[in-house]
Coordinates of C-alpha atoms in Angstrom, one line a residue:
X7 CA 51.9 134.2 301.5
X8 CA 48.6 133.1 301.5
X9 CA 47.8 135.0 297.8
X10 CA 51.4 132.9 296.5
X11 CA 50.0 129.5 297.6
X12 CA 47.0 129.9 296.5
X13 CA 48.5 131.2 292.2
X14 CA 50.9 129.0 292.9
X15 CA 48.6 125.6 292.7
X16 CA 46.4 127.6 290.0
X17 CA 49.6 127.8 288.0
X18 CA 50.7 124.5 288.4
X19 CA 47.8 123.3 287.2
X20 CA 47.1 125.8 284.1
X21 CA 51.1 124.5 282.9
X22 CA 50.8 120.6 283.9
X23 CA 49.3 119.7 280.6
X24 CA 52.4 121.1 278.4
X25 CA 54.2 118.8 281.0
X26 CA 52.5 115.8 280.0
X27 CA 52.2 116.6 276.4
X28 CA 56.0 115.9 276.6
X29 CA 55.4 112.2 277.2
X30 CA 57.5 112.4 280.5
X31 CA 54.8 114.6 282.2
X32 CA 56.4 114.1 285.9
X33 CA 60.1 113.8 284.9
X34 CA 59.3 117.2 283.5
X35 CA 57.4 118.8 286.2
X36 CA 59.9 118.3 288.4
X37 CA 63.3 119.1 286.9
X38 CA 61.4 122.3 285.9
X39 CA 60.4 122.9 289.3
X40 CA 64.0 121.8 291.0
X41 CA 65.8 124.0 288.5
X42 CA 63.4 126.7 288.8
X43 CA 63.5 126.7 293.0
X44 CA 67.1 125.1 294.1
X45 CA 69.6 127.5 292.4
X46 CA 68.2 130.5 294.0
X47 CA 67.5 129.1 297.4
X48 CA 70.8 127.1 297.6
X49 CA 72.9 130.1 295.9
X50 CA 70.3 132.3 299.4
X51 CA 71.6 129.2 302.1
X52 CA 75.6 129.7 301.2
X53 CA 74.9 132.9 302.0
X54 CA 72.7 132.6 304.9
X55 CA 75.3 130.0 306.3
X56 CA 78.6 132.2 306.1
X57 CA 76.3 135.4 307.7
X58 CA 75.2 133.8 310.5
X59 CA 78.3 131.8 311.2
X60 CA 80.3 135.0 310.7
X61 CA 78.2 136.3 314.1
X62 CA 78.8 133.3 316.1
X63 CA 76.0 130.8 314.8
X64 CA 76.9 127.5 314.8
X65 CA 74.7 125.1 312.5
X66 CA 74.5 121.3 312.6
X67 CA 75.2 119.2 309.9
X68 CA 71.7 117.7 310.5
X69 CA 70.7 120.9 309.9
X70 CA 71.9 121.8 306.8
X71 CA 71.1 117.8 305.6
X72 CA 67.2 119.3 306.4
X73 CA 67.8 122.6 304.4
X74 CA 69.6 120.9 301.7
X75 CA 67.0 118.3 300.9
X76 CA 64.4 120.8 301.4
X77 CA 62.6 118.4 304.4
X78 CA 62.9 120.9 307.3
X79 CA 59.5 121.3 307.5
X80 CA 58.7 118.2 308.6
X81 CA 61.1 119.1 311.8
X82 CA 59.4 120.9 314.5
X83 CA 62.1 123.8 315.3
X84 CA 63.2 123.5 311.6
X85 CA 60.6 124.1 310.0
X86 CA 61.6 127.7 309.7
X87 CA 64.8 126.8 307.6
X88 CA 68.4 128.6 308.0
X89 CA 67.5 131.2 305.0
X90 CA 65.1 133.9 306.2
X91 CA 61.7 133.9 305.2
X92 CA 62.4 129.8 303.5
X93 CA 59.4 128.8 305.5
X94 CA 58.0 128.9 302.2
X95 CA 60.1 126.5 300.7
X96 CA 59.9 124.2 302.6
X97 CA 56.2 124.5 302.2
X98 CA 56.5 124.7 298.7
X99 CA 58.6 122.1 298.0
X100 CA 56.5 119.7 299.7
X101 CA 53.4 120.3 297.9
X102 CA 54.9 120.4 294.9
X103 CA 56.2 116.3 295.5
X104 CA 52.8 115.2 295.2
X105 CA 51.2 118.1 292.9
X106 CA 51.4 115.7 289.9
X107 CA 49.8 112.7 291.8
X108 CA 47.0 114.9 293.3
X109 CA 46.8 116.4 289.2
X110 CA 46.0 113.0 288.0
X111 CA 43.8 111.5 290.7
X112 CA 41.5 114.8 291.4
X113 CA 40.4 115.9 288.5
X114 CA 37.4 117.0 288.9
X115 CA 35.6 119.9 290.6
X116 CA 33.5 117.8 292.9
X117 CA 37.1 115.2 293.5
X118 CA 38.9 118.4 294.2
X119 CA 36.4 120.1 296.6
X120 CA 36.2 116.8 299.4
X121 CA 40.0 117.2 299.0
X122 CA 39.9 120.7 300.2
X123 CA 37.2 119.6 302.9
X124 CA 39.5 117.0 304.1
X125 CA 42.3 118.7 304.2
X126 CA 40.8 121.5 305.9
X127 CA 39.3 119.3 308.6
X128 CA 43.0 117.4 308.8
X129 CA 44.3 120.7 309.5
X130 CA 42.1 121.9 312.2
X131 CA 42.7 118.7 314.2
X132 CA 46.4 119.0 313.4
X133 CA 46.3 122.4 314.8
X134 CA 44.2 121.4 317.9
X135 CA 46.5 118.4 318.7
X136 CA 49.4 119.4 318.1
X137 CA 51.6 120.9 320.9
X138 CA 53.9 122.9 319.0
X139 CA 52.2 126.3 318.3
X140 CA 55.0 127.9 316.5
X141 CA 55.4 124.6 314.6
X142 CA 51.7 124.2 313.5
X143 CA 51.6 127.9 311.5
X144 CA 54.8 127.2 309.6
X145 CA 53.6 123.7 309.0
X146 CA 52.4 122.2 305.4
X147 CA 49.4 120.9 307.5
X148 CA 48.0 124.3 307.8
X149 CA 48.8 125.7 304.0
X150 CA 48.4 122.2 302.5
X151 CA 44.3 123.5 302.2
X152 CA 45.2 127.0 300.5
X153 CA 47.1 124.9 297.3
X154 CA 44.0 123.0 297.3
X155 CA 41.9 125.8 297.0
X156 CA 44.1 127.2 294.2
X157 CA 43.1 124.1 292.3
X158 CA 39.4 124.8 293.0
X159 CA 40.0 128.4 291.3
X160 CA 41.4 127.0 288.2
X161 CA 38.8 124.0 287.5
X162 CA 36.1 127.0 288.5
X163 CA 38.4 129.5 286.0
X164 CA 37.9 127.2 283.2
X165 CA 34.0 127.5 283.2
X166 CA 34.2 131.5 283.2
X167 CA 36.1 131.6 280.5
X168 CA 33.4 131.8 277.8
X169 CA 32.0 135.0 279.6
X170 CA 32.0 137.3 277.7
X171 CA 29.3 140.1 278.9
X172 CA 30.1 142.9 281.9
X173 CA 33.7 141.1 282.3
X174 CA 34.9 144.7 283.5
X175 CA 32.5 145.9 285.5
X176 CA 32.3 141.8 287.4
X177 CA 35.9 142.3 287.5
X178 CA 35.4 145.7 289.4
X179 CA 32.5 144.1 291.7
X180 CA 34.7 141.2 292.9
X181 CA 37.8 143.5 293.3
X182 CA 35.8 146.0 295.3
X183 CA 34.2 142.7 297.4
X184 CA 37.8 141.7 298.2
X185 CA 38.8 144.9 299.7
X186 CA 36.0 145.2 301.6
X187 CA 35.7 141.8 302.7
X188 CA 39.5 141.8 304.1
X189 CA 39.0 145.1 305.5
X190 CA 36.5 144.0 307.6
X191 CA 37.7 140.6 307.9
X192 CA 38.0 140.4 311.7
X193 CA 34.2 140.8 312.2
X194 CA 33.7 137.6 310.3
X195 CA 33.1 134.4 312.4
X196 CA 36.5 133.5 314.4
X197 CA 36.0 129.2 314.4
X198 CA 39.2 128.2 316.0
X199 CA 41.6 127.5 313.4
X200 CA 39.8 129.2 310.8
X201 CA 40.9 132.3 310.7
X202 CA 43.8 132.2 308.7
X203 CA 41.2 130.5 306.0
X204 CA 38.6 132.8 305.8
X205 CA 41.4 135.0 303.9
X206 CA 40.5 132.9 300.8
X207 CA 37.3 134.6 300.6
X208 CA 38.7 138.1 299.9
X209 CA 41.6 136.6 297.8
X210 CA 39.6 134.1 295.5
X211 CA 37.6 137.7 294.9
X212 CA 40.9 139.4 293.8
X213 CA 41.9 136.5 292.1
X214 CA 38.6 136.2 289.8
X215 CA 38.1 139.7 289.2
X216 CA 41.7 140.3 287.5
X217 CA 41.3 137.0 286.0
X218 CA 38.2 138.2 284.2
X219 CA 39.3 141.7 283.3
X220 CA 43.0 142.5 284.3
X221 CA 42.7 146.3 285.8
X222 CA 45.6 148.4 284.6
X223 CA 46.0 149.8 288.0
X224 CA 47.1 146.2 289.1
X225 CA 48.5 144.3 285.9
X226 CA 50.5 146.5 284.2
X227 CA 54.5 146.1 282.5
X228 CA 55.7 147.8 286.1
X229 CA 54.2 144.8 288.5
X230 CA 55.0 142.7 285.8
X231 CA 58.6 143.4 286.2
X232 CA 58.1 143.2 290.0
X233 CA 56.6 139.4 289.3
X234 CA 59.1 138.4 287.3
X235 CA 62.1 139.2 289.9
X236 CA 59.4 138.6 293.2
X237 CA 61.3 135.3 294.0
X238 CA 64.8 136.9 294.5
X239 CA 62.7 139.6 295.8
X240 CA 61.6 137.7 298.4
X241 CA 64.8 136.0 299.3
X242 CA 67.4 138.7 299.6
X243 CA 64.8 141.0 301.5
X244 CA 65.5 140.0 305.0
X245 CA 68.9 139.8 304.9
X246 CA 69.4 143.1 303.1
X247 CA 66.9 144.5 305.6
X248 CA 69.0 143.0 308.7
X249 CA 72.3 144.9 306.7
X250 CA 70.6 148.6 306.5
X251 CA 69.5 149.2 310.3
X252 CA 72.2 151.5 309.9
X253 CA 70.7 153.3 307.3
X254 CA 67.3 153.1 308.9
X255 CA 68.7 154.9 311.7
X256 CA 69.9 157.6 310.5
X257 CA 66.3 157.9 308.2
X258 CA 64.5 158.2 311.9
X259 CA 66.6 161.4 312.3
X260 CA 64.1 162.7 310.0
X261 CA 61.0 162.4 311.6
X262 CA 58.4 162.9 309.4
X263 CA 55.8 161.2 311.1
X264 CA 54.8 157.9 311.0
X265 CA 53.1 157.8 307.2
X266 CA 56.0 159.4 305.7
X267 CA 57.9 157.8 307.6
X268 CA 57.3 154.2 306.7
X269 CA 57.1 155.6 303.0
X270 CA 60.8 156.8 303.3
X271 CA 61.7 153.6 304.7
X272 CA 59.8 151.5 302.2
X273 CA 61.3 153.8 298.9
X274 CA 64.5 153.1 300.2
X275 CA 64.3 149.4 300.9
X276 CA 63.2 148.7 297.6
X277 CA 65.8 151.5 296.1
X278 CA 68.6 148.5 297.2
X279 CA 66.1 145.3 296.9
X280 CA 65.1 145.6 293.7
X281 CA 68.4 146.5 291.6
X282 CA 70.1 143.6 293.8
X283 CA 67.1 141.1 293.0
X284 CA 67.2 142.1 289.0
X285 CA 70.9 141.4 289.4
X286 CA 70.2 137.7 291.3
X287 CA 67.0 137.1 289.0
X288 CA 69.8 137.2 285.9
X289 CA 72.4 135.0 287.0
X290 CA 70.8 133.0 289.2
X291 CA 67.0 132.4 288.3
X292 CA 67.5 132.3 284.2
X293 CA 70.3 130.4 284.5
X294 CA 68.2 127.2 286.5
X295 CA 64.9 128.1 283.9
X296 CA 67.9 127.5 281.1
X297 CA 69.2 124.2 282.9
X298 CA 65.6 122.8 283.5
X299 CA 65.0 123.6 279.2
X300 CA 68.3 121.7 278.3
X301 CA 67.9 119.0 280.3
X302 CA 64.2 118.3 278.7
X303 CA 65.1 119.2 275.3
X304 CA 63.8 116.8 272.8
X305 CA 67.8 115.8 271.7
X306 CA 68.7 114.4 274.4
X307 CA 72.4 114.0 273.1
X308 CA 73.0 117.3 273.5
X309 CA 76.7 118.0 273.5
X310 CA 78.8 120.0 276.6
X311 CA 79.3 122.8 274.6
X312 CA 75.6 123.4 274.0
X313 CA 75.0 123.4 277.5
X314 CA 77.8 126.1 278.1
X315 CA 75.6 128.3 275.6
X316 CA 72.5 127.6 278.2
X317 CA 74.3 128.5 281.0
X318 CA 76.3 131.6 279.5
X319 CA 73.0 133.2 278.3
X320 CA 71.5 134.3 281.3
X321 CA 71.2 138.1 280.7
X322 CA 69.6 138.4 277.3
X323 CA 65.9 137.0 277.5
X324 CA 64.9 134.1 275.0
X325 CA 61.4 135.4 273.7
X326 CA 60.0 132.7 275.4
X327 CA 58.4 134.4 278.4
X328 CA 60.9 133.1 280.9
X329 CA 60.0 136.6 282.8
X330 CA 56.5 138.5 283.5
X331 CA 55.7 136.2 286.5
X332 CA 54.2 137.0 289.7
X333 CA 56.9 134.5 291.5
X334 CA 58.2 131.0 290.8
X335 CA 55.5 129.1 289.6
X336 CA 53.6 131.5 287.6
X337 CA 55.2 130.9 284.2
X338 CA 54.0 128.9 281.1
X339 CA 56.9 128.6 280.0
X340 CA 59.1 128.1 282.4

């Protein structure tokens, strides 16, 4: 998740500005960003809720008060939330409260950069401190530095944009460095605490190089697609996963070693993911990207009716570019 967090806050801050142009910069930022993350991951805890109760599970209402409100991450023993894999969220959610207020009071390279720093060393004391292992690498302590860093790319983004000379083969240097580099990440210096960090080397490298020249091998209409459904993606996975052990036993029967294997297992996951996660991504996803348009549109008298239209419209795209992105936060126009 390291990769999201880090787009993420670069994406945040490439759209902020059509926020404020709007004259309501943070009443827009976040209705787009409530409708854009709570339909999905509230539509993901109804059905967390009734799976895991259905076993046995008994949840607190203080619990689902935590998941609801999407604070569980400030709970140690929470933090991991009812749905599977809504760590994130949580994490998410949290940085995205004070993304506008960071926005307008950092906003320069230099302001930005002692932020990181500070956060950084806030984190390593957090981590040191704190009792709670399991706790500390969920926590928005530890990833709090990684959005940061995502606005470090995008102020740094914005001076390479008037380059214009050996764009591809830069873009084929820095991809190349970030392979390498996370290859042999383990044989870089292990502070305590820094480890998970020193991934930002190899993925700013990524980052930049597509960002200069976007390689057809990695941007292309296919992991387009897979962008633009990656949040339901991500969502449904485990529990679909938890629902096919079935299947995957009877694919061990096979035995085709343990390449193929994981290669059989993979093709098949994704056979039942992805059609699943288009399906969620339609009535689901579009339909809170709809609400959040409506309830910004410039007449704000809008009539019931007209927001019936919004809502019924979720499987017929709106030219608008509503779709194409790597996850939740990556759209302009969203």
């Amino acid at each position: 998740m390291t990769m999201f967090f880090l787009i993420s806050a670069y994406s945040l801050c490439m759209t902020m500005p059509r926020h404020l142009r709007t004259g309501r910069g943070k009443t827009s930022f976040y209705v787009h960003r409530l409708c854009r993350i709570l339909p999905l991951f509230y539509v993901m805890l109804g059905i967390s809720i009734c799976f895991f109760m259905s076993r046995g599970v008994v949840f607190k209402s203080f619990q689902i008060f935590l998941n609801m409100t999407c604070l569980y991450n400030f709970v140690p023993g929470q933090q991991e939330s009812i749905v599977m894999a809504g760590w994130t969220i949580g994490v998410e959610m949290l940085f995205y409260a004070v993304f506008p207020f960071i926005y307008q009071k950092f906003d320069t390279l230099l302001k930005v950069l002692l932020l990181f720093v500070g956060s950084l060393l806030a984190s390593l004391i957090f981590e040191f401190i704190c009792p709670w292992e399991s706790y500390t690498h969920l926590s928005i302590v530890r990833h709090f530095p990684v959005f940061v860093w995502g606005m470090v790319l995008f102020l740094i983004g914005k001076k390479w944009q008037g380059l214009t000379h050996f764009r591809l083969a830069l873009s084929i240097f820095l991809c190349l460095t970030a392979i390498i580099t996370y290859a042999n990440i383990d044989i870089l210096p292990q502070w305590h605490g820094m480890n998970y960090y020193l991934q930002l080397i190899p993925f700013s490298c990524l980052f930049f190089g597509l960002l200069l020249y976007p390689l057809p091998v990695l941007v292309s209409k296919g992991t387009a697609f897979l962008g633009t459904i990656s949040y339901s993606t991500y969502l449904l996975h485990p529990l679909i996963l938890v629902n096919m052990q079935g299947v995957f036993s009877h694919l061990a029967a096979f035995d085709l070693g343990q390449p193929m294997n994981f290669l059989l297992y993979a093709l098949t996951t994704l056979a039942v993911v992805l059609p699943v996660a288009y399906v969620f991504f339609l009535l689901v996803e579009k339909t809170g990207i709809r609400l959040g348009k409506w309830l910004m549109a410039p007449a704000a008298g809008a009539a019931p009716q007209d927001m019936a239209l919004v809502l019924a419209d979720t499987a017929v795209g709106n030219g608008e570019g509503d779709g194409a992105s790597p996850g939740p936060a990556l759209n302009p126009n969203e």
